[in-house]
């Protein structure tokens, strides 16, 4: 079978519509009830053959992305290659549109995208279960980036069950200057929340998602990490207030922040809120996005030079 010359995979960002956090476990992780919703802000990862593993990145936040083997896309390629006894000789190019260190799982998204791209490029044919296994090894948020849509994550967030969503939700995401370190936000959570209890998914929130009802969802949005993120970055209070004043149904910190998320009544209202947030001077930029969005998806596999498909014809299936 002819291998493609390059494979491009598109992968969404996420927002946590519920993030309930339990006390720190002996292993340092926290038990979570984490309701993920994939949103239509995307990175694209292109995998192409190379002499050795190489990462490049382009986009507004590209200078903040590590280009060494700590990049989750590089680690994904190495894990998949090791499993199949291959050399991870691949050039991974990340077209980055998801804010970096913004609490929207951009690094996790690139890990999932690189895995799917390398699987297609190398023809490894890994099963969905195997890919999910590797994702869980890469990090708690990575399996969700692979599946997309909406899902409840339990354990440290990596045990996923998918959820029904009955309509489209419209959001605005405001990027802040600089990132917040996820471990630092959890440490602040531990300091602020000595009596944290075992986390549970909120039935009212799951019903709001099923119904596709933005008003009901607005009343149920909850992020236990928000006080910790605001404590480390007090200026987020101004951004949250600016979104509420502009007509958001609800305003919250996205994951561990510092990106803030605003739920709008509809598309038009989301556009107005984004304009008002941009004008408010309380954030670096504001973008609209709809949810749910599909998980890591192969966009294009360009044919190898000289292959039948490259020459304009393809064998009959
Ligand atoms: P999460 O929401 O999962 O906590 P985040 O959105 O806050 O994550 P990321 O954008 O994933 O944060 O980046 C966190 C850190 O991970 C970065 O500061 C960077 O050093 C590292 N990193 C590793 N791989 C990547 C990648 N492909 N893109 C961005 N950051 C990466």
Short mmCIF file of C-alpha atoms and ligand atoms in Angstrom, two decimals:
data_model
loop_
_atom_site.label_atom_id
_atom_site.label_comp_id
_atom_site.label_asym_id
_atom_site.label_seq_id
_atom_site.Cartn_x
_atom_site.Cartn_y
_atom_site.Cartn_z
CA UNK A 1 0.00 0.00 0.00
CA UNK A 2 1.28 3.51 -0.83
CA UNK A 3 1.98 5.68 2.19
CA UNK A 4 0.89 9.35 2.07
CA UNK A 5 3.64 11.99 1.83
CA UNK A 6 2.05 14.09 4.55
CA UNK A 7 -1.01 13.93 6.80
CA UNK A 8 -2.77 16.93 8.36
CA UNK A 9 -5.00 16.51 11.42
CA UNK A 10 -7.26 19.20 12.87
CA UNK A 11 -7.93 19.14 16.61
CA UNK A 12 -10.17 21.30 18.82
CA UNK A 13 -9.63 23.21 22.07
CA UNK A 14 -11.82 22.43 25.09
CA UNK A 15 -13.69 24.25 27.78
CA UNK A 16 -14.59 22.61 31.08
CA UNK A 17 -18.26 23.33 31.72
CA UNK A 18 -17.97 21.61 35.08
CA UNK A 19 -14.65 21.08 36.83
CA UNK A 20 -15.22 19.63 40.30
CA UNK A 21 -11.95 18.94 42.11
CA UNK A 22 -11.41 16.65 45.09
CA UNK A 23 -8.60 16.73 47.65
CA UNK A 24 -5.01 15.93 46.57
CA UNK A 25 -4.43 12.14 46.42
CA UNK A 26 -1.32 10.47 47.84
CA UNK A 27 0.13 10.38 44.26
CA UNK A 28 -0.29 14.18 44.02
CA UNK A 29 -3.12 14.04 41.44
CA UNK A 30 -6.67 15.16 42.22
CA UNK A 31 -9.85 13.19 41.59
CA UNK A 32 -12.06 15.16 39.21
CA UNK A 33 -15.56 15.27 37.82
CA UNK A 34 -14.63 17.01 34.62
CA UNK A 35 -17.23 17.79 31.96
CA UNK A 36 -15.36 18.59 28.76
CA UNK A 37 -16.87 20.34 25.78
CA UNK A 38 -14.81 20.60 22.58
CA UNK A 39 -14.98 24.06 21.02
CA UNK A 40 -14.34 25.21 17.48
CA UNK A 41 -10.90 26.76 17.97
CA UNK A 42 -8.40 24.48 16.28
CA UNK A 43 -4.74 23.60 15.93
CA UNK A 44 -3.59 21.66 12.86
CA UNK A 45 -0.70 19.22 13.01
CA UNK A 46 0.95 18.02 9.79
CA UNK A 47 3.18 14.95 9.87
CA UNK A 48 5.69 14.33 7.05
CA UNK A 49 8.64 11.93 6.77
CA UNK A 50 12.01 13.34 7.92
CA UNK A 51 15.53 12.12 8.79
CA UNK A 52 14.86 12.60 12.50
CA UNK A 53 12.11 13.87 14.81
CA UNK A 54 11.62 17.59 14.23
CA UNK A 55 8.96 20.03 15.49
CA UNK A 56 8.09 23.41 13.98
CA UNK A 57 5.30 25.73 15.01
CA UNK A 58 3.61 28.79 13.49
CA UNK A 59 0.93 31.09 14.88
CA UNK A 60 0.51 34.07 17.23
CA UNK A 61 1.74 32.12 20.31
CA UNK A 62 4.38 30.06 18.47
CA UNK A 63 7.31 31.51 20.45
CA UNK A 64 5.83 30.00 23.66
CA UNK A 65 5.71 26.45 22.30
CA UNK A 66 8.68 24.16 23.13
CA UNK A 67 10.22 22.67 19.97
CA UNK A 68 12.14 19.91 21.77
CA UNK A 69 11.04 16.47 22.91
CA UNK A 70 8.98 17.93 25.78
CA UNK A 71 6.40 18.99 23.17
CA UNK A 72 3.43 16.66 23.58
CA UNK A 73 3.29 16.14 19.81
CA UNK A 74 6.89 14.83 19.88
CA UNK A 75 6.13 12.57 22.83
CA UNK A 76 3.07 11.18 21.03
CA UNK A 77 5.18 10.30 17.96
CA UNK A 78 7.81 8.64 20.16
CA UNK A 79 5.27 6.56 22.10
CA UNK A 80 3.53 5.34 18.93
CA UNK A 81 6.86 4.56 17.22
CA UNK A 82 8.14 2.67 20.28
CA UNK A 83 5.01 0.51 20.34
CA UNK A 84 5.42 -0.49 16.72
CA UNK A 85 9.22 -0.80 16.71
CA UNK A 86 9.64 2.16 14.34
CA UNK A 87 12.03 5.11 14.42
CA UNK A 88 10.10 8.34 15.17
CA UNK A 89 11.59 10.08 12.13
CA UNK A 90 8.91 12.62 11.39
CA UNK A 91 8.55 16.34 10.87
CA UNK A 92 5.56 17.59 12.87
CA UNK A 93 4.42 21.08 11.98
CA UNK A 94 1.92 22.69 14.36
CA UNK A 95 -0.28 25.47 13.00
CA UNK A 96 -1.22 26.89 16.41
CA UNK A 97 -4.43 28.79 16.96
CA UNK A 98 -5.30 27.55 20.48
CA UNK A 99 -3.94 29.91 23.20
CA UNK A 100 -0.82 28.47 24.88
CA UNK A 101 -0.99 27.77 28.64
CA UNK A 102 -4.52 29.15 28.51
CA UNK A 103 -6.44 26.30 30.16
CA UNK A 104 -7.82 25.14 26.79
CA UNK A 105 -5.67 21.99 26.50
CA UNK A 106 -3.71 23.17 23.45
CA UNK A 107 -0.70 20.97 24.20
CA UNK A 108 -2.95 17.97 24.79
CA UNK A 109 -4.72 18.70 21.50
CA UNK A 110 -1.40 18.64 19.63
CA UNK A 111 -0.48 15.34 21.30
CA UNK A 112 -3.71 13.71 20.12
CA UNK A 113 -3.39 15.23 16.63
CA UNK A 114 0.23 14.07 16.23
CA UNK A 115 -0.77 10.56 17.27
CA UNK A 116 -3.54 10.34 14.66
CA UNK A 117 -1.30 11.94 12.00
CA UNK A 118 1.63 9.57 12.63
CA UNK A 119 -0.69 6.57 12.72
CA UNK A 120 -1.96 7.49 9.24
CA UNK A 121 1.51 8.44 7.89
CA UNK A 122 3.20 5.27 9.10
CA UNK A 123 0.21 3.00 8.39
CA UNK A 124 0.46 1.57 11.90
CA UNK A 125 -3.30 0.91 11.95
CA UNK A 126 -3.53 1.25 15.74
CA UNK A 127 -7.02 0.56 17.10
CA UNK A 128 -9.04 3.34 18.72
CA UNK A 129 -8.49 1.65 22.10
CA UNK A 130 -4.71 1.63 21.59
CA UNK A 131 -4.71 5.29 20.56
CA UNK A 132 -6.75 6.16 23.66
CA UNK A 133 -4.29 4.20 25.78
CA UNK A 134 -1.35 6.20 24.44
CA UNK A 135 -3.33 9.42 24.93
CA UNK A 136 -3.89 8.58 28.62
CA UNK A 137 -0.15 7.98 28.98
CA UNK A 138 0.53 11.43 27.48
CA UNK A 139 -1.72 13.33 29.90
CA UNK A 140 -5.13 13.56 31.56
CA UNK A 141 -6.69 15.86 28.92
CA UNK A 142 -5.30 14.09 25.84
CA UNK A 143 -7.94 11.32 25.46
CA UNK A 144 -10.68 13.95 25.24
CA UNK A 145 -8.83 15.82 22.48
CA UNK A 146 -8.95 12.59 20.47
CA UNK A 147 -12.69 11.98 20.92
CA UNK A 148 -14.07 15.57 21.02
CA UNK A 149 -17.79 16.33 21.37
CA UNK A 150 -18.65 16.32 25.05
CA UNK A 151 -17.58 13.86 27.72
CA UNK A 152 -17.43 13.31 31.45
CA UNK A 153 -13.92 12.59 32.70
CA UNK A 154 -13.45 10.91 36.07
CA UNK A 155 -10.36 9.62 37.88
CA UNK A 156 -7.84 12.35 37.17
CA UNK A 157 -10.01 13.23 34.19
CA UNK A 158 -8.78 10.54 31.80
CA UNK A 159 -11.60 7.96 32.24
CA UNK A 160 -14.08 9.20 29.69
CA UNK A 161 -17.72 8.58 28.98
CA UNK A 162 -19.25 10.52 26.11
CA UNK A 163 -22.22 12.80 26.67
CA UNK A 164 -25.13 13.84 24.44
CA UNK A 165 -25.40 17.47 23.45
CA UNK A 166 -28.77 18.59 22.08
CA UNK A 167 -27.76 21.82 20.32
CA UNK A 168 -25.03 24.33 19.52
CA UNK A 169 -23.61 26.55 22.27
CA UNK A 170 -21.97 29.86 21.40
CA UNK A 171 -18.95 31.05 23.36
CA UNK A 172 -16.47 33.86 23.57
CA UNK A 173 -12.93 33.13 24.76
CA UNK A 174 -10.77 35.95 26.04
CA UNK A 175 -7.02 35.34 26.03
CA UNK A 176 -4.94 36.93 28.79
CA UNK A 177 -1.34 38.08 28.60
CA UNK A 178 0.96 35.31 29.79
CA UNK A 179 -0.06 31.83 30.90
CA UNK A 180 -0.81 30.16 34.23
CA UNK A 181 0.93 26.95 35.20
CA UNK A 182 -1.64 24.18 35.75
CA UNK A 183 0.36 22.63 38.68
CA UNK A 184 0.62 26.07 40.32
CA UNK A 185 -3.16 26.53 40.06
CA UNK A 186 -3.74 23.11 41.68
CA UNK A 187 -1.30 24.02 44.49
CA UNK A 188 -3.24 27.24 45.07
CA UNK A 189 -6.49 25.22 45.03
CA UNK A 190 -5.06 22.94 47.78
CA UNK A 191 -4.08 25.98 49.83
CA UNK A 192 -7.49 27.67 49.44
CA UNK A 193 -9.64 24.53 49.78
CA UNK A 194 -8.58 22.42 52.78
CA UNK A 195 -12.02 20.76 52.97
CA UNK A 196 -12.36 19.64 49.32
CA UNK A 197 -14.86 16.78 48.98
CA UNK A 198 -15.16 13.87 46.52
CA UNK A 199 -16.23 15.39 43.18
CA UNK A 200 -19.48 14.45 41.44
CA UNK A 201 -20.99 15.34 38.07
CA UNK A 202 -23.92 17.76 38.33
CA UNK A 203 -27.10 16.17 36.93
CA UNK A 204 -28.63 19.59 36.17
CA UNK A 205 -25.63 20.47 34.03
CA UNK A 206 -25.77 17.17 32.12
CA UNK A 207 -29.50 17.77 31.49
CA UNK A 208 -28.77 21.31 30.20
CA UNK A 209 -26.22 19.87 27.73
CA UNK A 210 -28.69 17.21 26.58
CA UNK A 211 -31.37 19.86 26.08
CA UNK A 212 -28.99 22.22 24.23
CA UNK A 213 -30.32 24.98 26.53
CA UNK A 214 -27.81 27.84 27.03
CA UNK A 215 -29.84 29.44 29.84
CA UNK A 216 -29.92 26.22 31.88
CA UNK A 217 -26.23 25.59 31.12
CA UNK A 218 -25.35 29.13 32.24
CA UNK A 219 -26.93 28.45 35.64
CA UNK A 220 -24.96 25.23 36.09
CA UNK A 221 -21.43 26.16 34.88
CA UNK A 222 -18.92 25.58 37.67
CA UNK A 223 -15.14 25.59 37.93
CA UNK A 224 -13.60 24.73 41.31
CA UNK A 225 -10.23 26.02 40.04
CA UNK A 226 -11.60 29.51 39.39
CA UNK A 227 -10.87 30.96 42.88
CA UNK A 228 -7.29 29.64 42.63
CA UNK A 229 -6.75 31.07 39.12
CA UNK A 230 -8.21 34.44 40.20
CA UNK A 231 -6.07 34.43 43.35
CA UNK A 232 -2.94 34.00 41.20
CA UNK A 233 -4.17 36.47 38.56
CA UNK A 234 -6.55 38.99 40.26
CA UNK A 235 -7.02 40.97 37.01
CA UNK A 236 -9.22 38.11 35.72
CA UNK A 237 -12.02 39.56 37.89
CA UNK A 238 -12.13 42.59 35.56
CA UNK A 239 -12.31 40.42 32.43
CA UNK A 240 -15.11 38.29 33.94
CA UNK A 241 -17.06 41.43 34.92
CA UNK A 242 -16.58 42.99 31.45
CA UNK A 243 -18.09 39.89 29.79
CA UNK A 244 -21.05 39.84 32.16
CA UNK A 245 -21.65 43.58 31.56
CA UNK A 246 -21.57 42.90 27.79
CA UNK A 247 -24.46 40.43 28.10
CA UNK A 248 -22.85 37.03 28.66
CA UNK A 249 -25.26 34.52 30.23
CA UNK A 250 -22.33 33.31 32.36
CA UNK A 251 -18.63 34.08 32.69
CA UNK A 252 -16.01 31.66 33.99
CA UNK A 253 -12.34 30.83 33.96
CA UNK A 254 -11.57 28.10 31.40
CA UNK A 255 -9.92 25.13 33.18
CA UNK A 256 -6.85 26.34 35.05
CA UNK A 257 -6.97 29.69 33.18
CA UNK A 258 -6.03 32.39 32.47
CA UNK A 259 -8.31 32.19 29.39
CA UNK A 260 -11.84 33.22 30.37
CA UNK A 261 -14.99 31.80 28.77
CA UNK A 262 -18.33 33.54 28.22
CA UNK A 263 -21.51 31.71 27.29
CA UNK A 264 -23.73 33.67 24.90
CA UNK A 265 -27.41 33.37 24.03
CA UNK A 266 -26.61 32.92 20.32
CA UNK A 267 -24.11 33.66 17.56
CA UNK A 268 -24.95 37.35 17.19
CA UNK A 269 -24.77 37.97 20.92
CA UNK A 270 -21.38 36.16 21.04
CA UNK A 271 -20.03 38.54 18.38
CA UNK A 272 -21.22 41.58 20.37
CA UNK A 273 -19.66 40.26 23.60
CA UNK A 274 -16.35 39.62 21.82
CA UNK A 275 -16.31 43.19 20.47
CA UNK A 276 -17.09 44.63 23.91
CA UNK A 277 -14.40 42.51 25.58
CA UNK A 278 -11.80 43.55 23.01
CA UNK A 279 -12.73 47.21 23.52
CA UNK A 280 -12.69 46.85 27.34
CA UNK A 281 -8.91 46.52 27.46
CA UNK A 282 -9.24 43.74 30.07
CA UNK A 283 -7.90 41.00 27.79
CA UNK A 284 -5.37 40.46 25.00
CA UNK A 285 -7.96 39.28 22.46
CA UNK A 286 -11.45 37.79 22.32
CA UNK A 287 -12.64 35.12 19.91
CA UNK A 288 -16.01 33.49 19.23
CA UNK A 289 -16.35 29.73 18.89
CA UNK A 290 -19.21 27.23 18.76
CA UNK A 291 -19.48 23.87 20.48
CA UNK A 292 -19.55 20.92 20.39
CA UNK A 293 -16.72 20.32 17.90
CA UNK A 294 -15.42 16.97 16.58
CA UNK A 295 -12.23 15.44 17.98
CA UNK A 296 -8.93 14.92 16.13
CA UNK A 297 -9.83 14.54 12.43
CA UNK A 298 -7.67 13.78 9.39
CA UNK A 299 -8.16 16.74 7.04
CA UNK A 300 -5.86 15.76 4.21
CA UNK A 301 -3.40 13.05 3.35
CA UNK A 302 -1.35 14.27 0.41
CA UNK A 303 -0.24 11.46 -1.89
CA UNK A 304 3.41 10.38 -2.08
CA UNK A 305 5.18 11.88 -5.13
CA UNK A 306 4.86 9.57 -8.13
CA UNK A 307 2.06 7.49 -6.53
CA UNK A 308 -1.04 6.75 -8.65
CA UNK A 309 -3.10 9.30 -6.67
CA UNK A 310 -0.39 11.94 -7.18
CA UNK A 311 -0.50 11.31 -10.93
CA UNK A 312 -4.21 12.09 -11.00
CA UNK A 313 -5.71 8.63 -10.96
CA UNK A 314 -6.42 6.16 -8.24
CA UNK A 315 -6.96 2.40 -8.40
CA UNK A 316 -10.59 1.27 -8.30
CA UNK A 317 -11.39 0.25 -4.73
P1 LIG B 1 -4.54 22.33 30.13
O1 LIG B 1 -5.78 23.07 29.81
O2 LIG B 1 -4.50 20.92 29.60
O3 LIG B 1 -4.12 22.43 31.56
P2 LIG B 1 -3.14 24.54 28.96
O4 LIG B 1 -4.06 24.86 27.82
O5 LIG B 1 -3.22 25.38 30.17
O6 LIG B 1 -3.33 23.02 29.33
P3 LIG B 1 -1.00 24.18 27.10
O7 LIG B 1 -1.25 25.17 26.02
O8 LIG B 1 -1.33 22.77 26.83
O9 LIG B 1 -1.68 24.64 28.47
O10 LIG B 1 0.53 24.35 27.49
C1 LIG B 1 1.04 24.14 28.79
C2 LIG B 1 2.56 24.00 28.68
O11 LIG B 1 2.85 22.78 28.02
C3 LIG B 1 3.22 25.08 27.84
O12 LIG B 1 3.61 26.16 28.60
C4 LIG B 1 4.37 24.37 27.18
O13 LIG B 1 5.56 24.53 27.92
C5 LIG B 1 4.02 22.88 27.23
N1 LIG B 1 3.72 22.27 25.89
C6 LIG B 1 4.12 21.05 25.50
N2 LIG B 1 3.68 20.77 24.26
C7 LIG B 1 2.98 21.83 23.85
C8 LIG B 1 2.28 22.12 22.65
N3 LIG B 1 2.23 21.26 21.61
N4 LIG B 1 1.63 23.29 22.57
C9 LIG B 1 1.68 24.15 23.62
N5 LIG B 1 2.35 23.94 24.76
C10 LIG B 1 3.00 22.78 24.89
#
